[in-house]
Structures are given as structure tokens and as C-alpha cells.
Tab-separated table of C-alpha atoms in Angstrom:
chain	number	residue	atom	x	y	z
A	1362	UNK	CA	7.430	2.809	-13.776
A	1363	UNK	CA	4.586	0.306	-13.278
A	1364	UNK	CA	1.221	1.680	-14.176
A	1365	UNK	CA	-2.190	-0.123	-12.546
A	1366	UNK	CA	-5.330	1.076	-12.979
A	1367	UNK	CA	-8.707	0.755	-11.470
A	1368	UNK	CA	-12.388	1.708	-12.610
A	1369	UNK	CA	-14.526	3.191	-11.430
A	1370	UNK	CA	-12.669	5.542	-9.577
A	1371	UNK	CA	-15.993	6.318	-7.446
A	1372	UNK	CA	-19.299	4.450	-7.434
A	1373	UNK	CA	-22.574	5.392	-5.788
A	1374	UNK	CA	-24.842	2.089	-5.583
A	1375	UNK	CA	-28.644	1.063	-3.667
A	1376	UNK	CA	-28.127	-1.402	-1.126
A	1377	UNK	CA	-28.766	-4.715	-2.258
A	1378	UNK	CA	-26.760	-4.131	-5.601
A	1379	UNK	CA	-23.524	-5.640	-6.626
A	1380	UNK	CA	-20.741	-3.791	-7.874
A	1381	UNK	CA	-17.862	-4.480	-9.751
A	1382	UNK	CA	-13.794	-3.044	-9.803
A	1383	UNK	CA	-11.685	-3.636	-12.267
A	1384	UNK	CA	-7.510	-3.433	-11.458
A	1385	UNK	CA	-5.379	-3.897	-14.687
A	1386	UNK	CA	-1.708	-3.702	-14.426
A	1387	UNK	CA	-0.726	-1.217	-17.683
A	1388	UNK	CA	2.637	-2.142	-18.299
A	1389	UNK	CA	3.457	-5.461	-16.863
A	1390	UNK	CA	1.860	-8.733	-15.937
A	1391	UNK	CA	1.209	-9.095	-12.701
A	1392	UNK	CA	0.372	-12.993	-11.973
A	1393	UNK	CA	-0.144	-11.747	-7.869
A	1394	UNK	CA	-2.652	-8.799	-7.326
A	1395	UNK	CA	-4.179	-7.539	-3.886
A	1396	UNK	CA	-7.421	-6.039	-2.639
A	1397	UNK	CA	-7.322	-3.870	0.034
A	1398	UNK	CA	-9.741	-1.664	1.937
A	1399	UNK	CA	-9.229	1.853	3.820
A	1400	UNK	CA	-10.981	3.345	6.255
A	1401	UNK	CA	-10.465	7.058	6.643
A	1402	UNK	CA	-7.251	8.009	8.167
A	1403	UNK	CA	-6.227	4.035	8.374
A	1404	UNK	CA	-3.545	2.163	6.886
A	1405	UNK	CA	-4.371	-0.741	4.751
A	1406	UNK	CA	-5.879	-3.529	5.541
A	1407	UNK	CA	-5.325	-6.424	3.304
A	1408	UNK	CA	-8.713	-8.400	1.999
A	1409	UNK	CA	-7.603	-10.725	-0.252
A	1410	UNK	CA	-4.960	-12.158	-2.722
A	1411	UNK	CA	-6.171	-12.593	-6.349
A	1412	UNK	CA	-3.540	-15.260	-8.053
A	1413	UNK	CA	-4.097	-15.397	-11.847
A	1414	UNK	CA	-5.785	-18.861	-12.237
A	1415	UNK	CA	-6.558	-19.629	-9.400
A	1416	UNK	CA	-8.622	-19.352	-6.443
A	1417	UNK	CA	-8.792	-16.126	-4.199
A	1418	UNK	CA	-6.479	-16.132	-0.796
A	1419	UNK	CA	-8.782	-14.356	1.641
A	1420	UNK	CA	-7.540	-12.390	5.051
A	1421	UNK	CA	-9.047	-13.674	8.128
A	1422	UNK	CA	-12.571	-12.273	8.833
A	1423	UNK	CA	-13.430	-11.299	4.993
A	1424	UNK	CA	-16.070	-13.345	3.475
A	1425	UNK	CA	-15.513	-14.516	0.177
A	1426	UNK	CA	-18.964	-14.983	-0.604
A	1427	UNK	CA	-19.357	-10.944	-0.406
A	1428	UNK	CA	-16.040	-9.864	-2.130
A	1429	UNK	CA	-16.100	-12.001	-5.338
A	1430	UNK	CA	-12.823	-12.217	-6.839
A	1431	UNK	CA	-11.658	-13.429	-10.221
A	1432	UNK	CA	-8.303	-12.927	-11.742
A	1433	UNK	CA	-8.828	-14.313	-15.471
A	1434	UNK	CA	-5.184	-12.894	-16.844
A	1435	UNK	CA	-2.057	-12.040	-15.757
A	1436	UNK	CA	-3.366	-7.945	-15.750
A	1437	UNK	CA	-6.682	-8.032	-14.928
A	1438	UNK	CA	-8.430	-8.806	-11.673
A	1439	UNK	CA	-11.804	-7.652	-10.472
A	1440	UNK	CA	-13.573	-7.295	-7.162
A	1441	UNK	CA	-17.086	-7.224	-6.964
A	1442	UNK	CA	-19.027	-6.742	-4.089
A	1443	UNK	CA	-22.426	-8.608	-3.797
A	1444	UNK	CA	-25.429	-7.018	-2.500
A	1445	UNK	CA	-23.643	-3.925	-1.206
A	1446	UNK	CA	-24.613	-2.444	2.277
A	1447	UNK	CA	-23.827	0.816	3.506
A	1448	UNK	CA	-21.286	-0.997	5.891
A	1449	UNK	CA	-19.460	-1.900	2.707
A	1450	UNK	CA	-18.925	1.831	2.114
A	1451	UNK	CA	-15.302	2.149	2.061
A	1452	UNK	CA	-12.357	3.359	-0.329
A	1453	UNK	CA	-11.455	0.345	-2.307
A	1454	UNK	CA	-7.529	-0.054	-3.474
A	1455	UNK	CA	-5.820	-2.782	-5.313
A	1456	UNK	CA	-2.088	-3.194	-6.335
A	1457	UNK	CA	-0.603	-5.636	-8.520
A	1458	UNK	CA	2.770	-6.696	-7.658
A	1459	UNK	CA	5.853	-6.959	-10.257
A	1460	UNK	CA	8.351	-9.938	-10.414
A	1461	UNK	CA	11.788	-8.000	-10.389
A	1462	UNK	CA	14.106	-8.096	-8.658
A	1463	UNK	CA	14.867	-10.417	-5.854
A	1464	UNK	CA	11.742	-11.634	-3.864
A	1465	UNK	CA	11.526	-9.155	-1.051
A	1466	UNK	CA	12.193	-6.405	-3.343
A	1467	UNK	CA	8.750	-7.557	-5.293
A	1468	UNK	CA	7.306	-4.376	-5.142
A	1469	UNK	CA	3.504	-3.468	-5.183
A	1470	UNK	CA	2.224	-0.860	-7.379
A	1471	UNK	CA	-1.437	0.471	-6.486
A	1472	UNK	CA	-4.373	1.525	-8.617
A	1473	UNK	CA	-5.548	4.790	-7.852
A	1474	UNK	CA	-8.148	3.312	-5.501
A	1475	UNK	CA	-12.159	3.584	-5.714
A	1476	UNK	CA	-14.377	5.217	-3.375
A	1477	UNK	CA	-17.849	3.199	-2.771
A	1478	UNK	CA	-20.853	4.503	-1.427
A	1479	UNK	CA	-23.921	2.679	-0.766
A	1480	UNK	CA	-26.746	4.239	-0.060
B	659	UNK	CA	4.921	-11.097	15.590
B	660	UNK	CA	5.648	-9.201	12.439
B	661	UNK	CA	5.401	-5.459	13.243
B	662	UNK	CA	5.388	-1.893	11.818
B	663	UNK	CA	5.378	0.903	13.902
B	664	UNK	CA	5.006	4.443	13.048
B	665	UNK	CA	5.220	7.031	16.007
B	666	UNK	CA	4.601	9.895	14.516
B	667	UNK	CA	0.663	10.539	13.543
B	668	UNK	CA	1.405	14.159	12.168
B	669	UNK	CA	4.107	16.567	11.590
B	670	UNK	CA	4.276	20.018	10.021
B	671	UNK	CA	7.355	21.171	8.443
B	672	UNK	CA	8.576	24.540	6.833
B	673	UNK	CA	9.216	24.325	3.161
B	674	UNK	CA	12.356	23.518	1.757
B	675	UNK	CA	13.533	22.168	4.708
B	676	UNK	CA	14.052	18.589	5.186
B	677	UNK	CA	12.607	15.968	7.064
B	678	UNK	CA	12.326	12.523	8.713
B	679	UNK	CA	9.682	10.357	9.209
B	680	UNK	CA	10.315	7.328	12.044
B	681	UNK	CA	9.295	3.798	11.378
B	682	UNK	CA	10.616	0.948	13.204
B	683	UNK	CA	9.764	-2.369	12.475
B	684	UNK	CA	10.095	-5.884	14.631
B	685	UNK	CA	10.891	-9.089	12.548
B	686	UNK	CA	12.650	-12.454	13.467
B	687	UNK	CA	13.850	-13.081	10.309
B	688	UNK	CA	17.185	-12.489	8.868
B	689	UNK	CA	15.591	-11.508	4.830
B	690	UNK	CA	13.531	-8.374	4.784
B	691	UNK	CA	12.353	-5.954	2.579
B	692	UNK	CA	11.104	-2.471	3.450
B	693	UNK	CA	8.985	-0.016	1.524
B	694	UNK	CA	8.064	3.530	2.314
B	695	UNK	CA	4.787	4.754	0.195
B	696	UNK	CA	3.236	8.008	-0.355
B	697	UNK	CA	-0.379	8.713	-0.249
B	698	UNK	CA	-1.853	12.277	-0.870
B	699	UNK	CA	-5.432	13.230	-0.558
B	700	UNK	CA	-5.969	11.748	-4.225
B	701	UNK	CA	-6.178	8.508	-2.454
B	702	UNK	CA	-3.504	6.793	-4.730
B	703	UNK	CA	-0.637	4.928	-2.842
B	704	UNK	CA	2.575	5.961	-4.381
B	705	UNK	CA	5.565	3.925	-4.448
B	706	UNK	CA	8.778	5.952	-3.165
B	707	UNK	CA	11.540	4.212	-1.967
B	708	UNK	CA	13.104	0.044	-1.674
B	709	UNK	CA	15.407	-1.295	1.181
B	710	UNK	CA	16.319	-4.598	1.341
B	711	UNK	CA	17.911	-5.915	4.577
B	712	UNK	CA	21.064	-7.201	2.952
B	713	UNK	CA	21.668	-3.996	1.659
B	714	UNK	CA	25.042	-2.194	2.866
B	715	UNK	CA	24.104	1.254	1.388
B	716	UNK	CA	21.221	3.274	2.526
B	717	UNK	CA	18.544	3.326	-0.212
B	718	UNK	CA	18.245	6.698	-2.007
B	719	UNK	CA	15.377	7.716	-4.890
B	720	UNK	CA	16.121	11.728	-5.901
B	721	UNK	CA	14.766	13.685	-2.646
B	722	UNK	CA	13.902	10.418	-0.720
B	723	UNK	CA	16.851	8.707	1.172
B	724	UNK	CA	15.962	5.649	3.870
B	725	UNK	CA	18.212	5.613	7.027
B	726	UNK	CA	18.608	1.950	7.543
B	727	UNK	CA	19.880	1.015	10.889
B	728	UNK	CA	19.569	-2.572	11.311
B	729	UNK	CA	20.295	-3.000	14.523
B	730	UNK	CA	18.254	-0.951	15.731
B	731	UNK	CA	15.256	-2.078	13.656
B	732	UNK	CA	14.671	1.177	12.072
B	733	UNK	CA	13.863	2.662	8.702
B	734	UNK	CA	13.640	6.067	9.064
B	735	UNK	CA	12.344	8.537	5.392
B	736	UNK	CA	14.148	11.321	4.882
B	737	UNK	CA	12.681	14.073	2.510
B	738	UNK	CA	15.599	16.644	1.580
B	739	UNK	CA	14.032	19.749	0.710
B	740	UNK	CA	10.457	19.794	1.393
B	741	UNK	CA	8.022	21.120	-1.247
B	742	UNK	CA	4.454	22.209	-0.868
B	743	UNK	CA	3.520	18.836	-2.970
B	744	UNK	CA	5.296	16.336	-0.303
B	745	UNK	CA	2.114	16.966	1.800
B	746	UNK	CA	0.312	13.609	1.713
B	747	UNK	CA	0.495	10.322	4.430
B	748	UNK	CA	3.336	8.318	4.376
B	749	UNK	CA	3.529	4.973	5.194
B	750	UNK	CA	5.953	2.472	6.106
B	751	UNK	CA	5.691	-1.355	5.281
B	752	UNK	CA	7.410	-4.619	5.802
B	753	UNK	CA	7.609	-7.396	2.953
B	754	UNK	CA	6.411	-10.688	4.779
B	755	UNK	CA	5.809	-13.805	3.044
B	756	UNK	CA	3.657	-12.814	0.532
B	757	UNK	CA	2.117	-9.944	1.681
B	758	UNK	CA	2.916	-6.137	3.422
B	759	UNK	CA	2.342	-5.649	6.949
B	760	UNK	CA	1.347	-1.440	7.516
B	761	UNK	CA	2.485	1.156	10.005
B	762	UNK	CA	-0.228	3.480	10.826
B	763	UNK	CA	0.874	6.256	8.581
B	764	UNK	CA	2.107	9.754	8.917
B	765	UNK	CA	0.535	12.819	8.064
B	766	UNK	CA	2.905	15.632	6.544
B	767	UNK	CA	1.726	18.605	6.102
B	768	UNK	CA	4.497	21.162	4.690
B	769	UNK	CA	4.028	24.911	5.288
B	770	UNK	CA	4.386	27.599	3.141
């Protein structure tokens, strides 16, 4: 199956610092990867769509300023959040999405998330 | 409006027995997708099961089995003989566009 993964898989930051994710897709190039953010016993909620190449598609009410996202190749894709607050705190999860198939069987296959704290 | 609805927040089930978890979804168009995940405390989301809407068999994945009924807009997970491991949130979602639109989740919890 399709393997992504994502580092760090926790992170414990001062406010005011920015930190990075990394999401790679393993096995397969993804040339569509997604950020997404959980709050505890949530569903998803989708914050942006990293397109290899190009600019960042960002969900209504995320700032793109903040969440900095760059998708230089077709498996990696990185999130980094600028001058962290302890709002930002959250569990971090990204998926990268495989080309198979016909287009609404694309499915998504998630990194194993990241837990941020900011103190 | 595009729309995944889960009704159950948690269940508990006896081991080895099997089990369904509801989702019904609302769309107006005709091409669909649907995707049941797993997510256990680890955090990760875990891919189980495919459904497209064209499909004329109900998807199927070892354990995991979808009861598609179209008409009635539902997508219901069946787990056939629960295991101490299947404890974890489940969560039903909707290919739209480009993106998937989330139920709320279940919570399983399986019982020794």
C-alpha cells in the first residue's frame, strides 16, 4: 500500500517560533497533498492543498501567511507554522493523494500525523 | 450542500462479533466516491475501504464490507468479527471535487 510519512511526529516549541513538518509520500508521487488539522475528538478539517509547483490552495478562514506551504517535488511537501502560539497547538496530519484509479476513487493516504505544542 | 453524517458518536461491541457503523451522506451529483477510514489512538488515519457510486457490488476489503444503498444515501461499515484491535474512530468521507468532506466520526470500543 501507499506509505506517507511525516516528521516530527511531536514538537514542543516557545511561542513566537516557527516550526516546520515535513509529509513525503514513500512509495509513490503524489503531485496533490493536503494539510489538515484535528482538534481532539473532531474530524478533519481541511487547511490547505499543497500542488507540486505551484501555489498553496487555502480553506476559507486559514491564513496563509501563518501556515507556509511549499511543495518542491512530487513527494515532499512541508508545513511550517510561523511564530507559533499556543492557539496553534493542535495535532497536525497530512495525506498525499495517489492517481489510480478513476478520479473519485483517488484515494488519500495520511502521514501518521504530528502533535504541536506551544508553550 | 455536500454532506456526511455520522449518527453514531460511540458504540461498544463484544468481541468477535460483528458490527455496523451508519453513515449517510447527501450529494446532488450523480459521480461519487466514498471512503471509510480508521483512526486509533496512534493518531494515524488508516485507509480501509473504496466505494464508488457506479459500483453494482458492495465494496469488500478482508473483515471490512460497505453496505451501499444508493437510494437511500447510505454507506453503512460493516466489521465481521470484531477484534480487540478494531477499537479506534472511524470515519466516513465523501470524495468532492478535489477534496473529502468528514462525518463526525465514531468511536468503537470492542470489549473483551
Amino acid at each position: 500500500g501507499a506509505v506517507v510519512s511525516q516528521h516530527p511526529s511531536r514538537v514542543i516549541c516557545k511561542s513566537g517560533t516557527s516550526v516546520k513538518i515535513e509529509c513525503r509520500s514513500l512509495d509513490f508521487q503524489a503531485t496533490t497533498m493536503f494539510w489538515y488539522r484535528q482538534f481532539p475528538k473532531q474530524s478533519l478539517m481541511l487547511m490547505a492543498t499543497s500542488n507540486e509547483g505551484s501555489k498553496a490552495t487555502y480553506e476559507q478562514g486559514v491564513e496563509k501567511d501563518k501556515f507556509l506551504i511549499n511543495h518542491a517535488s512530487l513527494t515532499l511537501s512541508t508545513l511550517t507554522v510561523t511564530s507559533a502560539h499556543p492557539e496553534d497547538s493542535s495535532f497536525y496530519i497530512c495525506s498525499a493523494r495517489t492517481t489510480s484509479g478513476g478520479y473519485y476513487q483517488e484515494t488519500q493516504y495520511f502521514g501518521p500525523g504530528t502533535r504541536l505544542l506551544v508553550l | 450542500a455536500q454532506k456526511i453524517t455520522q449518527t453514531q458518536p460511540g458504540m461498544f461491541v463484544q468481541e468477535k462479533e460483528a458490527v455496523t457503523l451508519d453513515c449517510t451522506y447527501d450529494t446532488s451529483d450523480q459521480s461519487y466516491g466514498l471512503f471509510w477510514y480508521k483512526q486509533p489512538s496512534s493518531g494515524e488515519m488508516i485507509f480501509l475501504i473504496y466505494q464508488g457510486s457506479y459500483d453494482e457490488q458492495n465494496a469488500t476489503e478482508g473483515r471490512y464490507s460497505l453496505n451501499f444503498q444508493k437510494a437511500r444515501k447510505s454507506a453503512n461499515l460493516v466489521i465481521s468479527a470484531s477484534q480487540l484491535g478494531d477499537s479506534a474512530m472511524y470515519f466516513c468521507a465523501m470524495k468532492n471535487n478535489y477534496q473529502l468532506i468528514w462525518g463526525a466520526g465514531t468511536k468503537l470500543i470492542i470489549k473483551p
